[in-house]
């Protein structure tokens, strides 16, 4: 496992021939006790950057978790809607079958009875329409 970026060591030998600008591998000046002051700055800077990266990774993982929950909810809703649509489709098929049977019976009745039955049916429809009109006007 590789260590985090801020804990990695510079593996160059520090020779000026290896460095692009002819400087040694250390940044900054040497302070008391042989510490490299610029090195401490770089370590602090890299720690800050690492912390910011970790915070952003955490935020992204939270967003991914929310999106995952949202997609699961959408999938559940789609399944429920599909079941509802299937039920509605079955209801429409049943209604179509009932209407088709009624129309078949009406057709048979009209063929066997002639014009007399047709007049009774038209009179019944007119009576129903007049009754519905009366109910709607007297309701308000």
Coordinates of C-alpha atoms in Angstrom, one line a residue:
X1 CA 0.0 0.0 0.0
X2 CA 1.4 3.4 -0.9
X3 CA 1.5 6.0 1.8
X4 CA -0.6 9.2 1.4
X5 CA 1.0 11.9 -0.7
X6 CA 2.1 14.1 2.2
X7 CA 4.0 11.2 3.7
X8 CA 6.0 10.2 0.6
X9 CA 9.7 10.8 0.6
X10 CA 11.7 12.4 -2.3
X11 CA 13.7 9.5 -3.7
X12 CA 16.1 11.6 -5.8
X13 CA 19.7 11.6 -4.7
X14 CA 19.9 15.3 -4.4
X15 CA 22.7 15.7 -6.9
X16 CA 22.6 18.9 -8.9
X17 CA 22.9 16.8 -12.1
X18 CA 19.5 15.1 -11.3
X19 CA 17.8 18.4 -10.6
X20 CA 16.5 20.4 -13.5
X21 CA 17.6 23.8 -12.1
X22 CA 20.9 22.7 -10.6
X23 CA 19.6 23.0 -7.0
X24 CA 19.7 20.5 -4.3
X25 CA 16.7 18.3 -3.4
X26 CA 15.7 20.5 -0.4
X27 CA 13.4 23.5 -0.6
X28 CA 14.1 26.5 1.5
X29 CA 17.0 27.0 3.8
X30 CA 18.4 24.9 6.6
X31 CA 17.3 26.2 10.0
X32 CA 18.5 25.3 13.5
X33 CA 18.9 21.6 14.1
X34 CA 19.2 20.8 10.4
X35 CA 15.4 21.2 9.7
X36 CA 14.5 22.4 6.3
X37 CA 12.0 25.3 6.9
X38 CA 10.6 25.0 3.4
X39 CA 10.1 21.3 3.9
X40 CA 7.9 21.9 6.9
X41 CA 5.9 24.4 4.8
X42 CA 5.5 21.8 2.0
X43 CA 4.4 19.2 4.5
X44 CA 1.8 21.6 6.0
X45 CA 0.6 22.6 2.6
X46 CA 0.3 19.0 1.5
X47 CA -1.5 18.1 4.7
X48 CA -4.0 20.9 4.0
X49 CA -4.5 19.7 0.4
X50 CA -4.9 16.1 1.6
X51 CA -7.5 17.2 4.1
X52 CA -9.4 19.2 1.5
X53 CA -9.3 16.2 -0.9
X54 CA -10.6 14.0 1.9
X55 CA -13.4 16.5 2.6
X56 CA -14.4 16.6 -1.1
X57 CA -14.3 12.8 -1.3
X58 CA -16.6 12.6 1.7
X59 CA -19.0 15.2 0.1
X60 CA -19.0 13.2 -3.2
X61 CA -19.7 9.9 -1.3
X62 CA -22.6 11.6 0.4
X63 CA -24.0 12.8 -2.9
X64 CA -23.5 9.3 -4.4
X65 CA -25.4 7.8 -1.5
X66 CA -28.2 10.3 -1.9
X67 CA -28.4 9.6 -5.7
X68 CA -28.4 5.9 -5.0
X69 CA -31.3 6.3 -2.6
X70 CA -33.1 8.5 -5.2
X71 CA -32.6 5.9 -8.0
X72 CA -33.9 3.2 -5.7
X73 CA -37.0 5.3 -4.9
X74 CA -37.5 6.0 -8.6
X75 CA -37.3 2.3 -9.4
X76 CA -39.8 1.5 -6.7
X77 CA -42.2 4.2 -8.0
X78 CA -41.8 2.8 -11.5
X79 CA -42.7 -0.7 -10.3
X80 CA -45.7 0.6 -8.5
X81 CA -46.9 2.6 -11.5
X82 CA -46.4 -0.4 -13.8
X83 CA -48.6 -2.5 -11.5
X84 CA -51.2 0.2 -11.5
X85 CA -51.1 0.5 -15.3
X86 CA -51.4 -3.3 -15.6
X87 CA -54.5 -3.2 -13.3
X88 CA -56.0 -0.4 -15.4
X89 CA -55.3 -2.3 -18.6
X90 CA -57.1 -5.3 -17.3
X91 CA -60.0 -3.1 -16.3
X92 CA -60.2 -1.6 -19.8
X93 CA -60.2 -5.0 -21.3
X94 CA -63.1 -6.1 -19.1
X95 CA -65.0 -2.9 -20.0
X96 CA -64.4 -3.5 -23.7
X97 CA -65.6 -7.1 -23.4
X98 CA -68.8 -5.9 -21.6
X99 CA -69.5 -3.2 -24.2
X100 CA -68.8 -5.6 -27.0
X101 CA -71.3 -8.1 -25.5
X102 CA -73.9 -5.4 -25.0
X103 CA -73.5 -4.2 -28.5
X104 CA -73.9 -7.7 -29.8
X105 CA -77.1 -8.2 -27.8
X106 CA -78.5 -4.8 -29.0
X107 CA -77.6 -5.8 -32.6
X108 CA -79.4 -9.1 -32.2
X109 CA -82.4 -7.4 -30.7
X110 CA -82.7 -4.8 -33.5
X111 CA -82.4 -7.5 -36.1
X112 CA -85.1 -9.6 -34.6
X113 CA -87.6 -6.8 -33.5
X114 CA -87.3 -4.3 -36.3
X115 CA -88.3 -0.7 -36.1
X116 CA -90.6 -1.1 -33.0
X117 CA -87.7 -1.9 -30.7
X118 CA -85.6 0.9 -32.2
X119 CA -88.3 3.4 -31.3
X120 CA -88.4 2.2 -27.7
X121 CA -84.7 2.5 -27.4
X122 CA -84.6 6.0 -28.9
X123 CA -87.4 7.1 -26.5
X124 CA -85.6 5.6 -23.5
X125 CA -82.4 7.5 -24.4
X126 CA -84.3 10.8 -24.8
X127 CA -86.0 10.3 -21.5
X128 CA -82.7 9.7 -19.7
X129 CA -81.1 12.8 -21.3
X130 CA -84.1 14.9 -20.2
X131 CA -84.0 13.5 -16.7
X132 CA -80.3 14.2 -16.4
X133 CA -80.8 17.8 -17.6
X134 CA -83.6 18.3 -15.1
X135 CA -81.4 17.0 -12.2
X136 CA -78.5 19.3 -13.2
X137 CA -80.6 22.4 -13.5
X138 CA -82.6 21.9 -10.2
X139 CA -79.5 20.9 -8.3
X140 CA -78.1 24.5 -8.2

